[in-house]
Tab-separated table of C-alpha atoms in Angstrom:
chain	number	residue	atom	x	y	z
V	1	MET	CA	114.655	2.253	224.558
V	2	LYS	CA	116.711	-0.681	223.322
V	3	VAL	CA	115.695	-3.186	220.657
V	4	VAL	CA	117.193	-6.618	221.316
V	5	LYS	CA	117.438	-9.474	218.843
V	6	PHE	CA	118.235	-13.042	219.883
V	7	GLY	CA	119.541	-15.472	217.260
V	8	GLY	CA	118.739	-19.148	216.770
V	9	SER	CA	121.380	-20.432	219.191
V	10	SER	CA	119.924	-18.139	221.863
V	11	VAL	CA	116.482	-19.777	221.659
V	12	ALA	CA	117.606	-23.324	220.835
V	13	ASN	CA	116.355	-24.925	224.049
V	14	ALA	CA	114.783	-24.208	227.436
V	15	ASP	CA	118.114	-23.383	229.115
V	16	GLN	CA	118.867	-20.743	226.483
V	17	ILE	CA	115.413	-19.215	226.801
V	18	HIS	CA	115.928	-18.996	230.545
V	19	LYS	CA	119.191	-17.117	229.857
V	20	ILE	CA	117.646	-14.625	227.461
V	21	THR	CA	114.741	-13.802	229.765
V	22	ASN	CA	117.282	-13.057	232.509
V	23	ILE	CA	119.094	-10.758	230.063
V	24	ILE	CA	115.826	-8.987	229.200
V	25	GLU	CA	114.824	-8.561	232.830
V	26	SER	CA	118.273	-7.270	233.831
V	27	ASP	CA	117.784	-4.019	231.888
V	28	PRO	CA	114.405	-2.229	231.947
V	29	SER	CA	115.287	-0.367	228.733
V	30	ARG	CA	115.225	-3.653	226.794
V	31	LYS	CA	111.593	-3.163	225.823
V	32	VAL	CA	111.313	-4.682	222.344
V	33	ILE	CA	112.586	-8.185	221.599
V	34	VAL	CA	112.986	-9.856	218.196
V	35	VAL	CA	113.602	-13.606	218.066
V	36	SER	CA	114.810	-16.135	215.513
V	37	ALA	CA	113.579	-19.702	215.136
V	38	PRO	CA	115.177	-22.292	217.446
V	39	GLY	CA	118.618	-23.140	216.116
V	40	LYS	CA	120.954	-26.075	216.660
V	41	ARG	CA	121.305	-27.464	220.196
V	42	TYR	CA	124.479	-29.312	219.220
V	43	LYS	CA	126.629	-29.687	216.099
V	44	GLU	CA	124.676	-32.523	214.466
V	45	ASP	CA	121.262	-31.023	215.276
V	46	THR	CA	118.889	-29.542	212.681
V	47	LYS	CA	117.515	-26.012	212.838
V	48	ILE	CA	113.739	-25.693	213.131
V	49	THR	CA	113.635	-23.578	209.960
V	50	ASP	CA	115.354	-26.346	208.000
V	51	LEU	CA	112.875	-28.893	209.371
V	52	LEU	CA	109.977	-26.654	208.317
V	53	ILE	CA	111.422	-26.249	204.812
V	54	ASN	CA	111.886	-30.017	204.524
V	55	LEU	CA	108.330	-30.557	205.723
V	56	GLY	CA	106.960	-28.089	203.175
V	57	GLU	CA	108.864	-29.752	200.333
V	58	SER	CA	107.549	-33.184	201.336
V	59	ILE	CA	103.984	-31.856	201.306
V	60	GLU	CA	104.452	-30.273	197.867
V	61	GLN	CA	105.543	-33.696	196.616
V	62	ASN	CA	102.458	-35.290	198.184
V	63	LYS	CA	104.702	-37.168	200.614
V	64	ALA	CA	103.919	-35.338	203.857
V	65	SER	CA	106.508	-36.490	206.385
V	66	GLU	CA	105.039	-37.400	209.765
V	67	ASP	CA	108.577	-37.922	211.060
V	68	ILE	CA	109.614	-34.311	210.339
V	69	TYR	CA	106.340	-32.994	211.773
V	70	GLY	CA	107.023	-35.071	214.881
V	71	GLN	CA	110.537	-33.635	215.263
V	72	ILE	CA	109.172	-30.088	215.112
V	73	SER	CA	106.417	-30.928	217.589
V	74	ASP	CA	108.845	-32.601	220.002
V	75	ARG	CA	111.236	-29.616	219.947
V	76	PHE	CA	108.572	-27.095	220.884
V	77	GLN	CA	106.723	-29.302	223.327
V	78	SER	CA	109.888	-30.267	225.201
V	79	MET	CA	110.815	-26.597	225.664
V	80	ILE	CA	107.302	-25.754	226.812
V	81	ALA	CA	107.338	-28.595	229.357
V	82	GLU	CA	110.832	-27.761	230.681
V	83	LEU	CA	109.852	-24.115	231.141
V	84	GLY	CA	106.707	-25.080	233.033
V	85	LEU	CA	104.310	-23.472	230.548
V	86	SER	CA	100.777	-24.568	229.763
V	87	GLY	CA	99.795	-26.596	226.719
V	88	ASP	CA	98.021	-23.528	225.320
V	89	VAL	CA	101.358	-22.301	223.963
V	90	TRP	CA	101.813	-25.432	221.840
V	91	SER	CA	98.190	-25.209	220.708
V	92	LYS	CA	98.847	-21.734	219.268
V	93	ILE	CA	102.063	-22.854	217.553
V	94	LYS	CA	100.420	-26.005	216.212
V	95	GLU	CA	97.475	-24.022	214.850
V	96	LYS	CA	99.816	-21.870	212.763
V	97	ILE	CA	101.823	-24.850	211.497
V	98	ASP	CA	98.689	-26.785	210.563
V	99	GLY	CA	97.152	-23.725	208.893
V	100	SER	CA	100.294	-23.279	206.774
V	101	ILE	CA	100.251	-26.954	205.793
V	102	ASP	CA	96.623	-26.586	204.658
V	103	LEU	CA	97.624	-23.637	202.442
V	104	ILE	CA	100.351	-25.724	200.782
V	105	LYS	CA	97.930	-28.598	200.189
V	106	GLN	CA	95.491	-26.154	198.584
V	107	GLY	CA	98.223	-24.964	196.212
V	108	ASP	CA	98.384	-21.497	197.800
V	109	LYS	CA	101.783	-19.955	197.030
V	110	GLN	CA	101.721	-18.247	200.421
V	111	GLY	CA	101.861	-21.631	202.150
V	112	ILE	CA	105.627	-22.245	202.020
V	113	ASP	CA	106.481	-18.775	203.366
V	114	ALA	CA	103.822	-19.174	206.059
V	115	LEU	CA	105.284	-22.532	207.109
V	116	LYS	CA	108.870	-21.231	207.118
V	117	SER	CA	107.799	-18.396	209.432
V	118	CYS	CA	106.417	-20.773	212.074
V	119	GLY	CA	109.828	-21.203	213.717
V	120	GLU	CA	110.208	-17.520	214.561
V	121	ASP	CA	106.520	-17.217	215.377
V	122	GLY	CA	106.768	-20.175	217.753
V	123	SER	CA	109.829	-18.684	219.477
V	124	ALA	CA	108.026	-15.385	220.024
V	125	LEU	CA	104.945	-17.079	221.449
V	126	LEU	CA	107.127	-19.180	223.724
V	127	VAL	CA	109.390	-16.347	224.957
V	128	SER	CA	106.497	-13.966	225.630
V	129	ALA	CA	104.662	-16.709	227.553
V	130	TYR	CA	107.760	-17.474	229.647
V	131	LEU	CA	108.274	-13.788	230.493
V	132	GLN	CA	104.655	-13.649	231.655
V	133	HIS	CA	105.198	-16.866	233.618
V	134	LYS	CA	108.095	-15.182	235.433
V	135	GLY	CA	105.973	-12.158	236.296
V	136	THR	CA	107.125	-9.742	233.580
V	137	SER	CA	104.462	-7.771	231.729
V	138	ALA	CA	104.996	-8.989	228.173
V	139	SER	CA	103.041	-9.405	224.935
V	140	TYR	CA	103.498	-11.335	221.706
V	141	VAL	CA	103.233	-8.889	218.778
V	142	ASN	CA	102.652	-10.274	215.298
V	143	PRO	CA	104.553	-8.401	212.524
V	144	LYS	CA	101.190	-7.396	211.017
V	145	GLU	CA	100.164	-5.785	214.315
V	146	ALA	CA	103.611	-4.194	214.622
V	147	GLY	CA	103.229	-2.655	211.157
V	148	ILE	CA	106.036	-4.428	209.286
V	149	LEU	CA	104.858	-3.948	205.702
V	150	VAL	CA	106.828	-5.463	202.821
V	151	ARG	CA	106.811	-5.925	199.064
V	152	ASP	CA	105.343	-9.150	197.741
V	153	GLN	CA	108.647	-10.936	197.043
V	154	PRO	CA	108.431	-14.384	198.695
V	155	GLY	CA	111.739	-15.369	200.275
V	156	GLY	CA	113.180	-11.930	199.583
V	157	ALA	CA	110.813	-9.372	201.087
V	158	ILE	CA	111.832	-5.696	201.131
V	159	VAL	CA	110.419	-3.379	203.798
V	160	LEU	CA	108.144	-0.529	202.717
V	161	ASP	CA	108.838	2.987	203.995
V	162	GLU	CA	105.434	3.307	205.672
V	163	SER	CA	106.470	0.563	208.112
V	164	PHE	CA	108.728	2.879	210.080
V	165	GLU	CA	105.975	5.323	211.006
V	166	LYS	CA	103.715	2.456	212.099
V	167	LEU	CA	106.476	0.847	214.151
V	168	PHE	CA	107.121	4.102	215.993
V	169	GLU	CA	103.659	3.809	217.523
V	170	LEU	CA	104.913	0.808	219.533
V	171	ARG	CA	106.824	3.242	221.752
V	172	GLY	CA	103.498	3.967	223.429
V	173	ARG	CA	103.245	0.400	224.763
V	174	GLU	CA	104.444	-0.073	228.361
V	175	GLU	CA	104.971	-3.835	228.429
V	176	THR	CA	107.867	-5.805	226.950
V	177	LEU	CA	107.042	-6.660	223.338
V	178	VAL	CA	108.212	-9.876	221.664
V	179	ILE	CA	108.151	-9.860	217.836
V	180	PRO	CA	108.983	-12.827	215.596
V	181	GLY	CA	111.700	-12.112	213.043
V	182	PHE	CA	112.031	-13.212	209.415
V	183	PHE	CA	108.666	-12.120	207.989
V	184	GLY	CA	106.279	-9.268	207.366
V	185	PHE	CA	103.002	-8.675	205.540
V	186	THR	CA	102.088	-6.975	202.297
V	187	PRO	CA	99.572	-4.097	202.482
V	188	GLU	CA	97.007	-6.659	201.256
V	189	GLY	CA	97.734	-8.909	204.257
V	190	LYS	CA	99.873	-11.609	202.598
V	191	LEU	CA	102.647	-13.125	204.725
V	192	VAL	CA	106.076	-12.861	203.045
V	193	THR	CA	109.483	-13.880	204.409
V	194	PHE	CA	112.804	-12.094	204.152
V	195	SER	CA	115.913	-13.892	202.898
V	196	ARG	CA	117.692	-16.345	205.225
V	197	GLY	CA	119.080	-14.454	208.181
V	198	GLY	CA	115.910	-12.398	207.995
V	199	SER	CA	115.507	-12.092	211.756
V	200	ASP	CA	118.508	-9.756	211.720
V	201	ILE	CA	116.688	-7.728	209.071
V	202	THR	CA	113.560	-7.582	211.246
V	203	GLY	CA	115.586	-6.464	214.264
V	204	SER	CA	117.221	-3.696	212.251
V	205	ILE	CA	113.871	-2.554	210.824
V	206	VAL	CA	112.267	-2.472	214.277
V	207	ALA	CA	115.216	-0.564	215.766
V	208	ALA	CA	115.012	1.992	212.969
V	209	GLY	CA	111.250	2.379	213.250
V	210	LEU	CA	111.354	2.852	217.030
V	211	LYS	CA	114.394	5.158	216.781
V	212	ALA	CA	116.026	3.034	219.464
V	213	GLU	CA	119.008	4.325	221.433
V	214	LEU	CA	120.743	0.983	220.793
V	215	TYR	CA	120.157	-2.214	218.815
V	216	GLU	CA	121.643	-5.200	220.647
V	217	ASN	CA	122.142	-8.361	218.623
V	218	PHE	CA	122.790	-11.401	220.825
V	219	THR	CA	124.494	-14.391	219.262
V	220	ASP	CA	126.934	-17.097	220.421
V	221	VAL	CA	130.251	-15.212	220.192
V	222	ASP	CA	131.729	-12.548	222.481
V	223	SER	CA	132.493	-10.199	219.608
V	224	VAL	CA	133.208	-9.886	215.914
V	225	TYR	CA	136.596	-11.301	214.983
V	226	CYS	CA	138.941	-9.600	212.543
V	227	VAL	CA	139.126	-12.826	210.503
V	228	ASN	CA	137.303	-16.138	210.263
V	229	PRO	CA	138.352	-18.170	213.349
V	230	MET	CA	137.924	-21.331	211.259
V	231	ILE	CA	140.909	-20.143	209.196
V	232	VAL	CA	143.052	-18.389	211.821
V	233	GLU	CA	143.308	-19.733	215.356
V	234	ASN	CA	142.442	-17.273	218.169
V	235	PRO	CA	142.156	-14.169	215.973
V	236	LYS	CA	141.947	-10.649	217.331
V	237	GLN	CA	138.546	-9.509	218.600
V	238	LEU	CA	137.160	-6.198	217.371
V	239	THR	CA	135.712	-3.846	219.979
V	240	SER	CA	134.396	-1.349	217.425
V	241	LEU	CA	133.625	-0.993	213.723
V	242	THR	CA	131.999	1.583	211.499
V	243	TYR	CA	128.848	0.837	209.536
V	244	ARG	CA	130.786	0.876	206.272
V	245	GLU	CA	133.386	-1.556	207.591
V	246	MET	CA	130.738	-3.979	208.836
V	247	ARG	CA	128.864	-3.763	205.541
V	248	GLU	CA	132.008	-4.639	203.586
V	249	LEU	CA	132.970	-7.441	205.960
V	250	SER	CA	129.508	-9.022	206.050
V	251	TYR	CA	129.225	-8.894	202.255
V	252	ALA	CA	132.519	-10.720	201.916
V	253	GLY	CA	131.719	-13.726	204.043
V	254	PHE	CA	131.584	-12.599	207.692
V	255	SER	CA	129.015	-14.927	209.205
V	256	VAL	CA	127.742	-12.569	211.925
V	257	PHE	CA	125.343	-10.751	209.585
V	258	HIS	CA	123.862	-10.956	206.131
V	259	ASP	CA	125.322	-7.991	204.246
V	260	GLU	CA	121.923	-6.244	203.963
V	261	ALA	CA	120.699	-6.942	207.492
V	262	LEU	CA	121.773	-3.761	209.242
V	263	ILE	CA	120.962	-1.218	206.529
V	264	PRO	CA	117.740	0.126	208.183
V	265	ALA	CA	119.578	0.727	211.482
V	266	PHE	CA	122.549	2.240	209.639
V	267	LYS	CA	120.309	4.725	207.805
V	268	GLU	CA	118.992	5.990	211.150
V	269	LYS	CA	122.532	6.002	212.615
V	270	ILE	CA	121.463	3.692	215.430
V	271	PRO	CA	124.476	2.082	217.138
V	272	VAL	CA	124.540	-1.709	217.063
V	273	CYS	CA	126.170	-3.919	219.682
V	274	ILE	CA	127.016	-7.584	219.038
V	275	LYS	CA	126.874	-9.528	222.312
V	276	ASN	CA	127.029	-13.119	223.543
V	277	THR	CA	123.949	-14.699	225.130
V	278	ASN	CA	126.225	-17.111	227.004
V	279	ASN	CA	128.472	-14.307	228.286
V	280	PRO	CA	126.297	-11.174	228.454
V	281	SER	CA	128.745	-9.248	230.647
V	282	ALA	CA	131.338	-9.194	227.833
V	283	PRO	CA	131.436	-5.748	226.159
V	284	GLY	CA	130.870	-7.132	222.664
V	285	THR	CA	131.499	-5.213	219.438
V	286	MET	CA	130.008	-1.755	218.837
V	287	ILE	CA	129.111	-0.752	215.274
V	288	VAL	CA	128.685	3.003	214.823
V	289	ALA	CA	128.617	5.671	212.117
V	290	GLU	CA	132.055	7.121	212.826
V	291	LEU	CA	135.099	6.298	214.931
V	292	PRO	CA	138.222	8.243	215.895
V	293	GLN	CA	141.387	7.620	213.897
V	294	ARG	CA	142.834	4.184	214.688
V	295	GLU	CA	146.444	3.138	214.961
V	296	GLY	CA	145.825	0.147	212.714
V	297	HIS	CA	144.040	0.892	209.475
V	298	VAL	CA	143.086	-2.641	208.395
V	299	VAL	CA	140.387	-3.794	210.811
V	300	GLY	CA	139.312	-7.045	209.205
V	301	ILE	CA	139.947	-9.659	206.553
V	302	ALA	CA	136.863	-11.281	205.064
V	303	SER	CA	136.757	-14.088	202.553
V	304	ASP	CA	134.311	-16.250	200.666
V	305	THR	CA	134.291	-18.908	197.973
V	306	GLY	CA	131.781	-19.649	195.220
V	307	PHE	CA	132.713	-16.982	192.667
V	308	LEU	CA	133.604	-17.023	188.990
V	309	ASN	CA	135.351	-14.549	186.714
V	310	LEU	CA	133.878	-13.690	183.337
V	311	TYR	CA	136.881	-12.336	181.409
V	312	VAL	CA	136.419	-10.411	178.146
V	313	SER	CA	139.184	-9.024	175.938
V	314	LYS	CA	138.931	-6.806	172.854
V	315	TYR	CA	141.601	-4.636	171.269
V	316	LEU	CA	140.870	-0.896	171.701
V	317	MET	CA	137.947	-1.652	174.014
V	318	ASN	CA	138.578	1.713	175.707
V	319	ARG	CA	137.642	3.561	172.497
V	320	GLU	CA	134.396	1.663	172.024
V	321	ILE	CA	131.730	3.839	173.585
V	322	GLY	CA	129.140	1.842	175.530
V	323	PHE	CA	131.044	-1.451	175.589
V	324	GLY	CA	130.752	-1.928	179.356
V	325	ARG	CA	127.086	-0.957	179.342
V	326	ARG	CA	126.297	-3.460	176.567
V	327	LEU	CA	128.217	-6.232	178.350
V	328	LEU	CA	126.326	-5.669	181.574
V	329	GLN	CA	123.069	-5.358	179.615
V	330	ILE	CA	123.550	-8.917	178.346
V	331	LEU	CA	123.881	-10.098	181.941
V	332	GLU	CA	120.775	-8.127	182.922
V	333	ASP	CA	118.802	-9.597	180.032
V	334	GLU	CA	119.707	-13.088	181.240
V	335	GLY	CA	118.812	-12.329	184.877
V	336	VAL	CA	122.420	-12.353	186.123
V	337	SER	CA	123.656	-9.966	188.824
V	338	PHE	CA	127.346	-9.122	189.205
V	339	GLU	CA	129.580	-8.384	192.201
V	340	HIS	CA	132.651	-6.552	190.837
V	341	ALA	CA	133.765	-5.294	187.434
V	342	PRO	CA	137.488	-4.384	187.318
V	343	SER	CA	138.698	-3.338	183.879
V	344	GLY	CA	141.751	-2.390	181.815
V	345	ILE	CA	142.321	-0.740	178.440
V	346	ASP	CA	141.622	-3.827	176.365
V	347	ASP	CA	139.953	-6.152	178.852
V	348	MET	CA	137.257	-6.342	181.480
V	349	SER	CA	136.435	-8.854	184.188
V	350	VAL	CA	133.015	-9.340	185.728
V	351	VAL	CA	132.945	-11.226	188.996
V	352	LEU	CA	129.768	-13.225	189.636
V	353	ARG	CA	128.510	-15.663	192.229
V	354	GLU	CA	128.784	-19.099	190.607
V	355	ASN	CA	125.121	-19.862	191.262
V	356	GLN	CA	124.209	-16.899	189.058
V	357	LEU	CA	125.614	-18.608	185.983
V	358	PRO	CA	124.777	-22.316	185.712
V	359	LYS	CA	126.286	-24.128	182.726
V	360	LYS	CA	123.256	-23.774	180.437
V	361	LYS	CA	122.991	-20.052	181.086
V	362	GLU	CA	126.762	-19.712	180.687
V	363	GLU	CA	126.510	-21.022	177.112
V	364	VAL	CA	123.850	-18.442	176.265
V	365	VAL	CA	125.757	-15.543	177.838
V	366	VAL	CA	129.081	-16.455	176.210
V	367	GLN	CA	127.495	-16.836	172.774
V	368	ARG	CA	125.712	-13.481	173.077
V	369	ILE	CA	128.970	-11.767	174.079
V	370	LYS	CA	130.718	-13.251	171.038
V	371	ASP	CA	127.897	-12.386	168.640
V	372	GLU	CA	126.949	-8.923	169.897
V	373	LEU	CA	130.248	-7.493	171.147
V	374	LYS	CA	132.607	-9.149	168.631
V	375	VAL	CA	135.249	-9.739	171.301
V	376	ASP	CA	138.694	-11.233	170.762
V	377	MET	CA	138.343	-13.519	173.787
V	378	VAL	CA	135.761	-14.504	176.359
V	379	MET	CA	136.663	-16.898	179.142
V	380	ILE	CA	135.046	-18.224	182.321
V	381	GLU	CA	137.176	-19.041	185.378
V	382	ARG	CA	135.255	-20.931	188.056
V	383	GLU	CA	136.211	-21.967	191.609
V	384	MET	CA	137.313	-18.469	192.518
V	385	ALA	CA	137.492	-17.000	196.026
V	386	MET	CA	137.369	-13.349	197.047
V	387	ILE	CA	139.394	-11.907	199.911
V	388	MET	CA	138.594	-8.445	201.220
V	389	ILE	CA	140.813	-6.371	203.480
V	390	VAL	CA	138.733	-3.672	205.151
V	391	GLY	CA	139.414	-0.461	207.082
V	392	GLU	CA	138.247	3.164	207.080
V	393	GLY	CA	141.790	4.536	207.220
V	394	MET	CA	143.233	2.579	204.319
V	395	ASN	CA	143.184	5.548	201.926
V	396	GLN	CA	145.369	7.536	204.348
V	397	THR	CA	147.962	4.818	204.771
V	398	VAL	CA	151.024	4.144	202.649
V	399	GLY	CA	151.817	0.530	201.882
V	400	ILE	CA	148.495	-1.305	202.199
V	401	ALA	CA	148.583	-2.741	198.680
V	402	SER	CA	152.316	-3.503	198.730
V	403	ASN	CA	152.089	-5.260	202.104
V	404	ALA	CA	149.109	-7.284	200.883
V	405	ALA	CA	151.024	-8.253	197.730
V	406	ARG	CA	153.971	-9.310	199.882
V	407	ALA	CA	151.661	-11.482	202.001
V	408	PHE	CA	150.378	-13.243	198.893
V	409	ARG	CA	153.923	-13.707	197.618
V	410	GLU	CA	155.114	-15.185	200.917
V	411	ALA	CA	152.141	-17.565	200.864
V	412	GLY	CA	152.963	-18.622	197.302
V	413	VAL	CA	149.489	-17.583	196.131
V	414	ASN	CA	148.903	-15.963	192.751
V	415	ILE	CA	146.575	-12.953	192.691
V	416	GLU	CA	144.092	-13.396	189.857
V	417	MET	CA	142.611	-9.896	190.170
V	418	ILE	CA	142.628	-6.785	192.357
V	419	ASN	CA	139.858	-4.223	192.802
V	420	GLN	CA	139.447	-1.263	195.161
V	421	GLY	CA	136.062	0.337	195.610
V	422	SER	CA	135.610	4.092	195.223
V	423	SER	CA	134.892	4.341	198.960
V	424	GLU	CA	138.458	3.137	199.654
V	425	VAL	CA	137.151	1.238	202.683
V	426	SER	CA	138.090	-2.101	201.147
V	427	MET	CA	140.454	-3.772	198.720
V	428	MET	CA	139.416	-7.000	197.012
V	429	PHE	CA	141.703	-9.787	195.806
V	430	GLY	CA	140.625	-12.742	193.682
V	431	VAL	CA	142.414	-16.073	194.115
V	432	LYS	CA	141.752	-19.709	193.340
V	433	SER	CA	139.487	-21.280	195.961
V	434	GLN	CA	142.059	-23.885	197.010
V	435	ASN	CA	144.460	-21.091	198.010
V	436	LEU	CA	142.003	-19.190	200.210
V	437	SER	CA	143.097	-20.362	203.676
V	438	THR	CA	146.815	-20.009	202.948
V	439	ALA	CA	146.359	-16.469	201.635
V	440	VAL	CA	144.142	-15.333	204.537
V	441	GLN	CA	146.585	-16.705	207.122
V	442	SER	CA	149.453	-14.820	205.489
V	443	LEU	CA	147.430	-11.586	205.326
V	444	TYR	CA	146.514	-11.932	209.007
V	445	LYS	CA	150.180	-12.339	209.926
V	446	THR	CA	151.087	-9.254	207.899
V	447	PHE	CA	148.385	-6.900	209.130
V	448	PHE	CA	147.738	-8.097	212.677
V	449	GLU	CA	150.950	-9.713	213.882
V	450	SER	CA	153.507	-7.232	212.545
V	451	ALA	CA	153.793	-3.435	212.532
V	452	SER	CA	154.673	-3.040	208.874
V	453	ILE	CA	152.255	-0.306	207.818
V	454	THR	CA	153.475	3.270	207.503
V	455	LYS	CA	151.234	6.275	208.063
V	456	ASP	CA	150.964	8.783	205.236
V	457	PRO	CA	152.706	11.935	206.579
V	458	VAL	CA	150.415	14.124	204.453
V	459	HIS	CA	147.330	12.849	206.304
V	460	GLU	CA	148.853	12.013	209.676
V	461	ASP	CA	147.562	15.131	211.425
V	462	LEU	CA	144.176	15.294	209.684
């Protein structure tokens, strides 16, 4: 059994839905389908989820927008008409949208999550109806019916362990099942959404619960690229990755997945294949637990902006027991999460997402560090970017760091910080945001357009 997830571009209009139903029908093992909300039909278009969010905000402000409601209605109704479906499909979608709007008007906190979920729910109702229209035995399955149980964290739901046993029961169903992504239900029956990109999370959860032989994730690219194609023209395509490599790459700005999306599938060691709805015959990119030794040890370069560096210096910091714990405790007290924490003998840097530390909170955190830790210096550097070079074999290869440093030097980019995780699957470099593209292009040239890396003779035969 395969679990198949189709992203927003794959359900954006009637033509795309026709494509995905052909993909489903071409392989009888594609029995469970997870769908996103309709995405953009063209560059300037607006995603259905964004329209729903805008509609919800207008209602909360007592300025319910008939124009936005009309845009949502027109999108769904045009697809229904073009696919030759009955008006009953729109009636079901409309009922859920209107019910969510009523909850918001009543001040029910569940209302916004319920409204946001209507895009995915509408896609699932529409796709299941079109499969039936074409003669395929198919059913819409609500996440509550499927058994997707989550913690009550609106906009950031986390799946509960009991979900997986309930989901496994779906294997007994003979028809093709279509499940909306992005949301689940608490044990008390409250609808709660995952974070943005949550349909990928749903697909991964369903694949894990059903113990699928393969989780196929259809999007609008033939494969995962080794670097952002917006930065490097025609970059190398990756045919395979390990779970750890994909996790590192997606955390550091790869747009294919949210960094937490595939964790349920990874835990069950279910292989994942990234494929293109518009070119389904392309092999795509396989993501698996382990891969044979590769010739090239750097498989990808990921990058992202929007970071800051909290730099703290204190003489003999290394002798002060508990200093790091107390520094991080201040951040915890103020509700701030951190990304990296490289340190030296007398100094320590804490890398944060900039949105974690707005100016008012920054003043509080800096003052507490001065008062409680008695530091010699505390400094905030904003507009930072992080670049991650990733590869399972990096720890067995001589010259990774030196070649990376040479690439930065040739690009004329100063490295603000370096950090390598204990897993040795990735190496992180901090640079100023304005230097990001130049640095990434130079790294790509070094690691993918020249054979400058030397194997470690000690590990070569291992």
